[in-house]
PDB file of C-alpha atoms and ligand atoms in Angstrom:
ATOM      1  CA  MET A 572      42.981 134.669 124.038  1.00 53.00           C
ATOM      2  CA  THR A 573      44.717 133.063 120.926  1.00 68.00           C
ATOM      3  CA  MET A 574      44.872 135.155 117.829  1.00 79.00           C
ATOM      4  CA  PRO A 575      42.092 134.365 115.365  1.00 93.00           C
ATOM      5  CA  VAL A 576      42.971 132.636 112.086  1.00 95.00           C
ATOM      6  CA  VAL A 577      40.363 134.630 110.232  1.00 96.00           C
ATOM      7  CA  SER A 578      38.460 137.676 111.407  1.00 97.00           C
ATOM      8  CA  LEU A 579      35.569 139.338 109.620  1.00 98.00           C
ATOM      9  CA  THR A 580      34.392 142.888 110.332  1.00 98.00           C
ATOM     10  CA  ASN A 581      31.093 143.994 108.871  1.00 98.00           C
ATOM     11  CA  VAL A 582      31.661 141.885 105.743  1.00 98.00           C
ATOM     12  CA  THR A 583      29.249 142.167 102.717  1.00 98.00           C
ATOM     13  CA  LEU A 584      29.867 139.903  99.762  1.00 98.00           C
ATOM     14  CA  ALA A 585      28.361 140.544  96.394  1.00 97.00           C
ATOM     15  CA  TYR A 586      28.258 139.262  92.814  1.00 96.00           C
ATOM     16  CA  ASN A 587      27.928 142.030  90.190  1.00 93.00           C
ATOM     17  CA  ARG A 588      27.011 144.393  92.989  1.00 89.00           C
ATOM     18  CA  HIS A 589      24.108 142.085  94.124  1.00 93.00           C
ATOM     19  CA  PRO A 590      24.824 141.315  97.818  1.00 93.00           C
ATOM     20  CA  ALA A 591      24.744 137.568  98.669  1.00 96.00           C
ATOM     21  CA  VAL A 592      25.910 137.912 102.286  1.00 97.00           C
ATOM     22  CA  HIS A 593      25.300 140.884 104.469  1.00 96.00           C
ATOM     23  CA  HIS A 594      27.217 142.497 107.338  1.00 97.00           C
ATOM     24  CA  VAL A 595      28.967 139.490 108.866  1.00 98.00           C
ATOM     25  CA  SER A 596      31.313 140.024 111.773  1.00 98.00           C
ATOM     26  CA  GLY A 597      33.122 137.407 113.809  1.00 97.00           C
ATOM     27  CA  THR A 598      36.215 135.375 114.181  1.00 96.00           C
ATOM     28  CA  LEU A 599      37.498 131.830 113.650  1.00 97.00           C
ATOM     29  CA  ALA A 600      39.686 130.912 116.605  1.00 96.00           C
ATOM     30  CA  ARG A 601      42.914 128.946 115.945  1.00 96.00           C
ATOM     31  CA  GLY A 602      42.203 125.246 116.419  1.00 97.00           C
ATOM     32  CA  SER A 603      38.454 125.667 116.354  1.00 97.00           C
ATOM     33  CA  LEU A 604      36.156 123.188 114.681  1.00 98.00           C
ATOM     34  CA  THR A 605      33.191 124.971 113.153  1.00 98.00           C
ATOM     35  CA  ALA A 606      30.120 123.926 111.123  1.00 98.00           C
ATOM     36  CA  ILE A 607      28.508 126.322 108.704  1.00 98.00           C
ATOM     37  CA  ALA A 608      24.797 125.724 108.428  1.00 98.00           C
ATOM     38  CA  GLY A 609      21.959 127.410 106.621  1.00 98.00           C
ATOM     39  CA  PRO A 610      19.448 126.939 103.818  1.00 96.00           C
ATOM     40  CA  ASN A 611      20.298 126.631 100.122  1.00 94.00           C
ATOM     41  CA  GLY A 612      21.349 129.902  98.713  1.00 95.00           C
ATOM     42  CA  ALA A 613      22.199 131.266 102.194  1.00 97.00           C
ATOM     43  CA  GLY A 614      25.643 132.339 101.080  1.00 97.00           C
ATOM     44  CA  LYS A 615      27.640 129.513 102.724  1.00 98.00           C
ATOM     45  CA  SER A 616      29.853 128.845  99.757  1.00 97.00           C
ATOM     46  CA  THR A 617      30.256 132.539  99.129  1.00 98.00           C
ATOM     47  CA  LEU A 618      31.461 133.009 102.630  1.00 98.00           C
ATOM     48  CA  LEU A 619      33.993 130.157 102.357  1.00 97.00           C
ATOM     49  CA  ARG A 620      35.386 131.734  99.084  1.00 96.00           C
ATOM     50  CA  ALA A 621      35.822 134.971 100.902  1.00 96.00           C
ATOM     51  CA  ILE A 622      37.564 133.285 103.819  1.00 95.00           C
ATOM     52  CA  MET A 623      39.912 131.605 101.249  1.00 92.00           C
ATOM     53  CA  GLY A 624      40.613 135.058  99.880  1.00 91.00           C
ATOM     54  CA  GLU A 625      39.109 134.264  96.473  1.00 92.00           C
ATOM     55  CA  LEU A 626      36.398 136.835  96.773  1.00 95.00           C
ATOM     56  CA  LYS A 627      37.055 140.351  98.007  1.00 96.00           C
ATOM     57  CA  PRO A 628      34.398 141.893 100.241  1.00 97.00           C
ATOM     58  CA  ALA A 629      32.190 144.632  98.689  1.00 97.00           C
ATOM     59  CA  GLU A 630      32.135 146.235 102.136  1.00 97.00           C
ATOM     60  CA  GLY A 631      33.955 145.483 105.410  1.00 98.00           C
ATOM     61  CA  GLU A 632      37.223 143.742 106.028  1.00 97.00           C
ATOM     62  CA  ILE A 633      38.574 140.180 106.214  1.00 97.00           C
ATOM     63  CA  ARG A 634      41.867 139.651 107.961  1.00 96.00           C
ATOM     64  CA  ARG A 635      43.752 136.390 107.627  1.00 95.00           C
ATOM     65  CA  ALA A 636      46.563 135.427 109.959  1.00 93.00           C
ATOM     66  CA  MET A 637      48.376 133.218 107.439  1.00 90.00           C
ATOM     67  CA  PRO A 638      49.373 133.204 103.801  1.00 89.00           C
ATOM     68  CA  SER A 639      47.153 131.419 101.232  1.00 86.00           C
ATOM     69  CA  ARG A 640      49.223 128.233 101.179  1.00 86.00           C
ATOM     70  CA  ASP A 641      48.134 127.546 104.755  1.00 93.00           C
ATOM     71  CA  TYR A 642      44.483 127.228 103.774  1.00 94.00           C
ATOM     72  CA  GLY A 643      43.245 123.990 102.348  1.00 94.00           C
ATOM     73  CA  TYR A 644      39.970 124.017 100.483  1.00 94.00           C
ATOM     74  CA  LEU A 645      37.558 121.320  99.377  1.00 95.00           C
ATOM     75  CA  PRO A 646      35.039 122.814  96.893  1.00 92.00           C
ATOM     76  CA  GLN A 647      31.420 121.552  96.659  1.00 90.00           C
ATOM     77  CA  ALA A 648      31.392 118.343  94.526  1.00 80.00           C
ATOM     78  CA  ALA A 649      29.201 120.046  91.911  1.00 70.00           C
ATOM     79  CA  ASP A 650      32.016 122.504  91.229  1.00 73.00           C
ATOM     80  CA  ILE A 651      34.601 119.893  90.336  1.00 75.00           C
ATOM     81  CA  ASN A 652      35.153 118.530  86.865  1.00 78.00           C
ATOM     82  CA  ARG A 653      35.803 114.819  87.136  1.00 79.00           C
ATOM     83  CA  ARG A 654      36.055 114.098  83.444  1.00 79.00           C
ATOM     84  CA  PHE A 655      39.709 115.284  83.378  1.00 79.00           C
ATOM     85  CA  PRO A 656      41.708 112.139  82.569  1.00 84.00           C
ATOM     86  CA  VAL A 657      43.930 112.061  85.638  1.00 90.00           C
ATOM     87  CA  SER A 658      44.831 109.319  88.028  1.00 94.00           C
ATOM     88  CA  VAL A 659      44.037 109.151  91.749  1.00 95.00           C
ATOM     89  CA  ILE A 660      47.754 109.456  92.660  1.00 94.00           C
ATOM     90  CA  ASP A 661      48.275 112.514  90.479  1.00 91.00           C
ATOM     91  CA  THR A 662      45.252 114.132  92.008  1.00 92.00           C
ATOM     92  CA  VAL A 663      46.540 113.605  95.509  1.00 94.00           C
ATOM     93  CA  VAL A 664      50.062 114.765  94.598  1.00 91.00           C
ATOM     94  CA  THR A 665      48.728 118.160  93.566  1.00 86.00           C
ATOM     95  CA  GLY A 666      48.039 118.745  97.254  1.00 83.00           C
ATOM     96  CA  ALA A 667      51.853 119.123  97.638  1.00 82.00           C
ATOM     97  CA  TRP A 668      51.925 121.942  95.015  1.00 74.00           C
ATOM     98  CA  LYS A 669      50.256 124.304  97.449  1.00 68.00           C
ATOM     99  CA  ARG A 670      53.153 123.886  99.754  1.00 66.00           C
ATOM    100  CA  ALA A 671      56.086 123.494  97.356  1.00 62.00           C
ATOM    101  CA  GLY A 672      54.769 125.870  94.670  1.00 58.00           C
ATOM    102  CA  ALA A 673      53.956 124.472  91.180  1.00 54.00           C
ATOM    103  CA  PHE A 674      57.632 124.660  90.191  1.00 56.00           C
ATOM    104  CA  GLY A 675      59.002 123.429  93.469  1.00 57.00           C
ATOM    105  CA  GLY A 676      59.081 119.902  91.982  1.00 61.00           C
ATOM    106  CA  ILE A 677      57.257 116.867  93.179  1.00 65.00           C
ATOM    107  CA  GLY A 678      59.791 114.241  94.147  1.00 76.00           C
ATOM    108  CA  ARG A 679      59.679 110.684  95.130  1.00 80.00           C
ATOM    109  CA  ALA A 680      59.114 111.667  98.800  1.00 83.00           C
ATOM    110  CA  GLU A 681      55.872 113.377  97.853  1.00 85.00           C
ATOM    111  CA  ARG A 682      54.693 110.263  95.878  1.00 87.00           C
ATOM    112  CA  VAL A 683      55.402 108.099  98.967  1.00 90.00           C
ATOM    113  CA  LYS A 684      53.452 110.598 101.136  1.00 92.00           C
ATOM    114  CA  ALA A 685      50.593 110.576  98.584  1.00 94.00           C
ATOM    115  CA  ALA A 686      50.408 106.755  98.764  1.00 95.00           C
ATOM    116  CA  GLU A 687      50.360 106.987 102.527  1.00 96.00           C
ATOM    117  CA  ALA A 688      47.542 109.500 102.434  1.00 97.00           C
ATOM    118  CA  LEU A 689      45.581 107.225 100.177  1.00 97.00           C
ATOM    119  CA  ALA A 690      46.052 104.365 102.636  1.00 97.00           C
ATOM    120  CA  ALA A 691      44.817 106.626 105.440  1.00 96.00           C
ATOM    121  CA  VAL A 692      41.576 107.330 103.610  1.00 97.00           C
ATOM    122  CA  GLY A 693      41.140 103.620 102.782  1.00 97.00           C
ATOM    123  CA  LEU A 694      42.124 103.762  99.092  1.00 97.00           C
ATOM    124  CA  GLU A 695      45.230 101.629  99.098  1.00 96.00           C
ATOM    125  CA  GLY A 696      45.678 100.185  95.597  1.00 95.00           C
ATOM    126  CA  PHE A 697      43.678 102.882  93.843  1.00 97.00           C
ATOM    127  CA  GLU A 698      46.721 104.900  92.781  1.00 95.00           C
ATOM    128  CA  ARG A 699      46.412 104.317  89.038  1.00 95.00           C
ATOM    129  CA  ARG A 700      42.663 104.481  88.753  1.00 96.00           C
ATOM    130  CA  PRO A 701      41.334 107.403  86.646  1.00 95.00           C
ATOM    131  CA  ILE A 702      39.327 109.731  88.968  1.00 94.00           C
ATOM    132  CA  GLY A 703      36.374 109.469  86.508  1.00 92.00           C
ATOM    133  CA  SER A 704      35.964 105.757  87.398  1.00 94.00           C
ATOM    134  CA  LEU A 705      35.518 106.357  91.192  1.00 94.00           C
ATOM    135  CA  SER A 706      32.261 106.399  93.133  1.00 94.00           C
ATOM    136  CA  ALA A 707      31.301 109.663  94.737  1.00 93.00           C
ATOM    137  CA  GLY A 708      32.558 108.317  98.069  1.00 95.00           C
ATOM    138  CA  GLN A 709      35.883 107.182  96.696  1.00 96.00           C
ATOM    139  CA  PHE A 710      36.420 110.501  94.937  1.00 95.00           C
ATOM    140  CA  GLN A 711      35.711 112.357  98.146  1.00 96.00           C
ATOM    141  CA  ARG A 712      38.227 110.108  99.900  1.00 97.00           C
ATOM    142  CA  THR A 713      40.753 111.016  97.167  1.00 96.00           C
ATOM    143  CA  LEU A 714      40.209 114.761  97.865  1.00 96.00           C
ATOM    144  CA  PHE A 715      40.674 114.200 101.562  1.00 97.00           C
ATOM    145  CA  ALA A 716      43.926 112.427 100.780  1.00 97.00           C
ATOM    146  CA  ARG A 717      44.972 115.537  98.834  1.00 95.00           C
ATOM    147  CA  LEU A 718      44.201 117.665 101.843  1.00 96.00           C
ATOM    148  CA  LEU A 719      46.200 115.284 104.065  1.00 96.00           C
ATOM    149  CA  LEU A 720      49.232 115.851 101.693  1.00 94.00           C
ATOM    150  CA  GLN A 721      48.678 119.602 101.675  1.00 93.00           C
ATOM    151  CA  ASP A 722      49.109 119.599 105.462  1.00 93.00           C
ATOM    152  CA  ALA A 723      47.345 123.042 105.769  1.00 95.00           C
ATOM    153  CA  ALA A 724      46.771 124.760 109.060  1.00 96.00           C
ATOM    154  CA  VAL A 725      43.305 125.852 108.089  1.00 96.00           C
ATOM    155  CA  ILE A 726      41.001 123.373 106.312  1.00 97.00           C
ATOM    156  CA  ILE A 727      37.812 124.567 104.655  1.00 97.00           C
ATOM    157  CA  LEU A 728      35.297 121.957 103.507  1.00 98.00           C
ATOM    158  CA  ASP A 729      32.278 122.808 101.366  1.00 97.00           C
ATOM    159  CA  GLU A 730      29.536 120.093 101.866  1.00 97.00           C
ATOM    160  CA  PRO A 731      32.073 117.348 102.233  1.00 97.00           C
ATOM    161  CA  PHE A 732      29.370 114.731 103.179  1.00 96.00           C
ATOM    162  CA  THR A 733      26.583 115.630 100.710  1.00 93.00           C
ATOM    163  CA  ALA A 734      25.632 112.660  98.497  1.00 91.00           C
ATOM    164  CA  ILE A 735      28.306 110.522 100.175  1.00 94.00           C
ATOM    165  CA  ASP A 736      27.572 107.050 101.590  1.00 95.00           C
ATOM    166  CA  SER A 737      27.368 106.696 105.370  1.00 95.00           C
ATOM    167  CA  ARG A 738      30.467 104.532 105.705  1.00 97.00           C
ATOM    168  CA  THR A 739      32.587 107.100 103.872  1.00 97.00           C
ATOM    169  CA  THR A 740      31.027 109.904 105.886  1.00 97.00           C
ATOM    170  CA  GLU A 741      32.021 108.171 109.144  1.00 97.00           C
ATOM    171  CA  ASP A 742      35.600 107.581 107.927  1.00 97.00           C
ATOM    172  CA  LEU A 743      35.932 111.195 106.777  1.00 98.00           C
ATOM    173  CA  ILE A 744      34.488 112.618 109.973  1.00 98.00           C
ATOM    174  CA  GLY A 745      37.266 110.569 111.690  1.00 97.00           C
ATOM    175  CA  ILE A 746      39.821 112.494 109.568  1.00 98.00           C
ATOM    176  CA  VAL A 747      38.180 115.784 110.515  1.00 98.00           C
ATOM    177  CA  GLN A 748      38.473 114.848 114.168  1.00 98.00           C
ATOM    178  CA  ARG A 749      42.149 113.901 113.645  1.00 97.00           C
ATOM    179  CA  TRP A 750      42.816 117.352 112.129  1.00 98.00           C
ATOM    180  CA  HIS A 751      41.040 118.937 115.025  1.00 98.00           C
ATOM    181  CA  GLY A 752      43.188 116.907 117.430  1.00 98.00           C
ATOM    182  CA  GLU A 753      46.276 118.095 115.662  1.00 98.00           C
ATOM    183  CA  GLY A 754      45.321 121.664 116.435  1.00 97.00           C
ATOM    184  CA  ARG A 755      44.327 122.664 112.870  1.00 98.00           C
ATOM    185  CA  THR A 756      41.411 125.029 112.262  1.00 98.00           C
ATOM    186  CA  VAL A 757      38.517 123.259 110.471  1.00 98.00           C
ATOM    187  CA  VAL A 758      35.402 124.716 108.951  1.00 98.00           C
ATOM    188  CA  ALA A 759      32.777 122.630 107.220  1.00 98.00           C
ATOM    189  CA  VAL A 760      29.456 123.371 105.494  1.00 98.00           C
ATOM    190  CA  LEU A 761      27.007 120.649 106.584  1.00 97.00           C
ATOM    191  CA  HIS A 762      23.299 120.081 105.990  1.00 96.00           C
ATOM    192  CA  ASP A 763      22.800 117.343 108.557  1.00 96.00           C
ATOM    193  CA  HIS A 764      22.012 119.022 111.900  1.00 97.00           C
ATOM    194  CA  ASP A 765      22.630 115.791 113.845  1.00 96.00           C
ATOM    195  CA  GLN A 766      26.139 115.628 112.406  1.00 97.00           C
ATOM    196  CA  VAL A 767      26.619 119.287 113.359  1.00 98.00           C
ATOM    197  CA  ARG A 768      25.520 118.650 116.950  1.00 98.00           C
ATOM    198  CA  ALA A 769      27.465 115.382 117.301  1.00 98.00           C
ATOM    199  CA  HIS A 770      30.838 116.553 115.981  1.00 98.00           C
ATOM    200  CA  PHE A 771      31.171 120.328 115.715  1.00 98.00           C
ATOM    201  CA  PRO A 772      31.666 122.386 118.915  1.00 98.00           C
ATOM    202  CA  GLN A 773      31.146 125.680 117.016  1.00 98.00           C
ATOM    203  CA  THR A 774      28.508 126.658 114.482  1.00 98.00           C
ATOM    204  CA  LEU A 775      28.003 129.645 112.190  1.00 98.00           C
ATOM    205  CA  LEU A 776      24.344 129.761 111.063  1.00 98.00           C
ATOM    206  CA  ILE A 777      23.646 131.958 108.124  1.00 98.00           C
ATOM    207  CA  ALA A 778      20.705 132.966 105.953  1.00 97.00           C
ATOM    208  CA  ARG A 779      22.288 135.735 103.876  1.00 97.00           C
ATOM    209  CA  GLU A 780      22.707 137.549 107.170  1.00 97.00           C
ATOM    210  CA  LEU A 781      24.333 135.996 110.216  1.00 98.00           C
ATOM    211  CA  ILE A 782      21.901 134.336 112.589  1.00 98.00           C
ATOM    212  CA  GLY A 783      24.333 133.034 115.084  1.00 98.00           C
ATOM    213  CA  TRP A 784      28.114 132.185 115.406  1.00 98.00           C
ATOM    214  CA  GLY A 785      29.263 130.559 118.578  1.00 97.00           C
ATOM    215  CA  ARG A 786      28.771 127.421 120.603  1.00 98.00           C
ATOM    216  CA  THR A 787      26.728 124.869 118.649  1.00 98.00           C
ATOM    217  CA  ASP A 788      24.135 124.371 121.435  1.00 98.00           C
ATOM    218  CA  GLU A 789      23.568 128.120 121.699  1.00 98.00           C
ATOM    219  CA  VAL A 790      23.350 128.663 117.855  1.00 98.00           C
ATOM    220  CA  MET A 791      21.334 125.578 116.724  1.00 98.00           C
ATOM    221  CA  THR A 792      18.208 126.518 118.683  1.00 98.00           C
ATOM    222  CA  PRO A 793      14.711 126.036 117.368  1.00 98.00           C
ATOM    223  CA  ASP A 794      14.243 129.804 117.310  1.00 98.00           C
ATOM    224  CA  ASN A 795      17.340 130.399 115.217  1.00 98.00           C
ATOM    225  CA  LEU A 796      16.479 127.601 112.792  1.00 98.00           C
ATOM    226  CA  ARG A 797      12.984 128.936 112.354  1.00 97.00           C
ATOM    227  CA  ARG A 798      14.428 132.324 111.656  1.00 97.00           C
ATOM    228  CA  ALA A 799      16.749 130.918 109.012  1.00 97.00           C
ATOM    229  CA  ARG A 800      13.790 129.087 107.332  1.00 96.00           C
ATOM    230  CA  ALA A 801      11.678 132.230 107.373  1.00 95.00           C
ATOM    231  CA  LEU A 802      14.428 134.245 105.717  1.00 95.00           C
ATOM    232  CA  ALA A 803      14.909 131.562 103.064  1.00 94.00           C
ATOM    233  CA  GLU A 804      11.228 131.464 102.261  1.00 92.00           C
ATOM    234  CA  ARG A 805      11.391 135.159 101.567  1.00 89.00           C
ATOM    235  CA  TRP A 806      14.156 134.878  99.028  1.00 83.00           C
ATOM    236  CA  ASP A 807      12.663 131.754  97.450  1.00 70.00           C
ATOM    237  CA  GLU A 808       9.526 133.713  96.767  1.00 64.00           C
ATOM    238  CA  ASN A 809      11.540 136.403  95.071  1.00 60.00           C
ATOM    239  CA  ALA A 810      13.541 133.950  92.967  1.00 55.00           C
ATOM    240  CA  PRO A 811      11.274 133.727  89.940  1.00 52.00           C
ATOM    241  CA  VAL A 812      11.018 137.513  89.747  1.00 50.00           C
ATOM    242  CA  CYS A 813      14.769 137.858  89.899  1.00 46.00           C
ATOM    243  CA  ALA A 814      15.211 135.257  87.281  1.00 43.00           C
ATOM    244  CA  VAL A 815      12.875 137.102  84.890  1.00 39.00           C
ATOM    245  CA  ALA A 816      14.584 140.417  85.625  1.00 37.00           C
ATOM    246  CA  SER A 817      18.041 139.223  84.926  1.00 35.00           C
TER     247      SER A 817
HETATM  248  P1  ADP B1267      24.950 128.368  99.541  1.00 56.94           P
HETATM  249  O1  ADP B1267      26.311 127.772  99.407  1.00 56.94           O
HETATM  250  O2  ADP B1267      24.559 128.713 100.942  1.00 56.94           O
HETATM  251  O3  ADP B1267      23.890 127.459  98.918  1.00 56.94           O
HETATM  252  P2  ADP B1267      25.888 130.292  97.686  1.00 56.94           P
HETATM  253  O4  ADP B1267      26.957 131.053  98.425  1.00 56.94           O
HETATM  254  O5  ADP B1267      26.320 129.305  96.683  1.00 56.94           O
HETATM  255  O6  ADP B1267      24.888 129.736  98.705  1.00 56.94           O
HETATM  256  O7  ADP B1267      25.024 131.406  96.963  1.00 56.94           O
HETATM  257  C1  ADP B1267      24.469 132.564  97.640  1.00 56.94           C
HETATM  258  C2  ADP B1267      23.822 133.421  96.579  1.00 56.94           C
HETATM  259  O8  ADP B1267      24.840 133.952  95.726  1.00 56.94           O
HETATM  260  C3  ADP B1267      22.794 132.711  95.727  1.00 56.94           C
HETATM  261  O9  ADP B1267      21.695 133.626  95.428  1.00 56.94           O
HETATM  262  C4  ADP B1267      23.534 132.400  94.496  1.00 56.94           C
HETATM  263  O10 ADP B1267      22.729 132.366  93.413  1.00 56.94           O
HETATM  264  C5  ADP B1267      24.463 133.602  94.380  1.00 56.94           C
HETATM  265  N1  ADP B1267      25.725 133.278  93.675  1.00 56.94           N
HETATM  266  C6  ADP B1267      26.593 132.273  94.063  1.00 56.94           C
HETATM  267  N2  ADP B1267      27.679 132.221  93.180  1.00 56.94           N
HETATM  268  C7  ADP B1267      27.415 133.168  92.232  1.00 56.94           C
HETATM  269  C8  ADP B1267      28.175 133.658  91.103  1.00 56.94           C
HETATM  270  N3  ADP B1267      29.378 133.108  90.745  1.00 56.94           N
HETATM  271  N4  ADP B1267      27.614 134.653  90.389  1.00 56.94           N
HETATM  272  C9  ADP B1267      26.522 135.251  90.748  1.00 56.94           C
HETATM  273  N5  ADP B1267      25.762 134.878  91.861  1.00 56.94           N
HETATM  274  C10 ADP B1267      26.198 133.860  92.577  1.00 56.94           C
HETATM  275 MG1   MG B1268      27.047 125.993  98.652  1.00 56.94          MG
END
């Protein structure tokens, strides 16, 4: 048995003492490729932030086998400000900071690697373009190039293919498979169940509580998906009441 990269023991995650994720236990094996599935508001992003070490559990314990610089993170597109006037190449180069440290200096070698990473995601010649001028797909390719440069052992992707054209999605799934082949641990939140079944051997299905975590064919069953939907309907009904109360 290889040592897990992340292990969770009875983890509850909360915002202002309101639990968003309840009592999750399980492990991410080194080199595994895992999809995280579940309805909107299920706590998927919250769980990723906790795995990244950005959010401390209200209860339970998260153990990580490696220091923070070994974890690469792609936030949900909605959480990224693209109006910042920065070029594609400078965005990619920041991927090296995680390794070198912000004061480690970014040399010519890093710029060459950044240009190579851009070529690998199909964005050769885009170096000087401001990120605000890119399509959603091109911007996502840029962020994947940044992850390539970061060279992290654990790669955590929050909805990498949501609102992304199918050509870009195919290309980026290719990069995920390359990472998997290199022995990195990859976790990605996905909404498309066909993509999950086609490309992800492991799945974690969550609806505020854990519904299943294991082999995709054993987790993505009609029963489990029904249960996830039923739980989501329950919290949707409560939503207006909560909104009034807060
Ligand atoms: P998902 O990614 O599965 O759609 P999230 O993890 O974003 O779900 O959210 C889970 C729950 O936590 C939701 O009810 C959401 O409103 C709440 N939540 C998420 N982020 C915050 C935050 N920063 N402050 C307060 N509540 C939050
Ligand atoms: Mg989310």
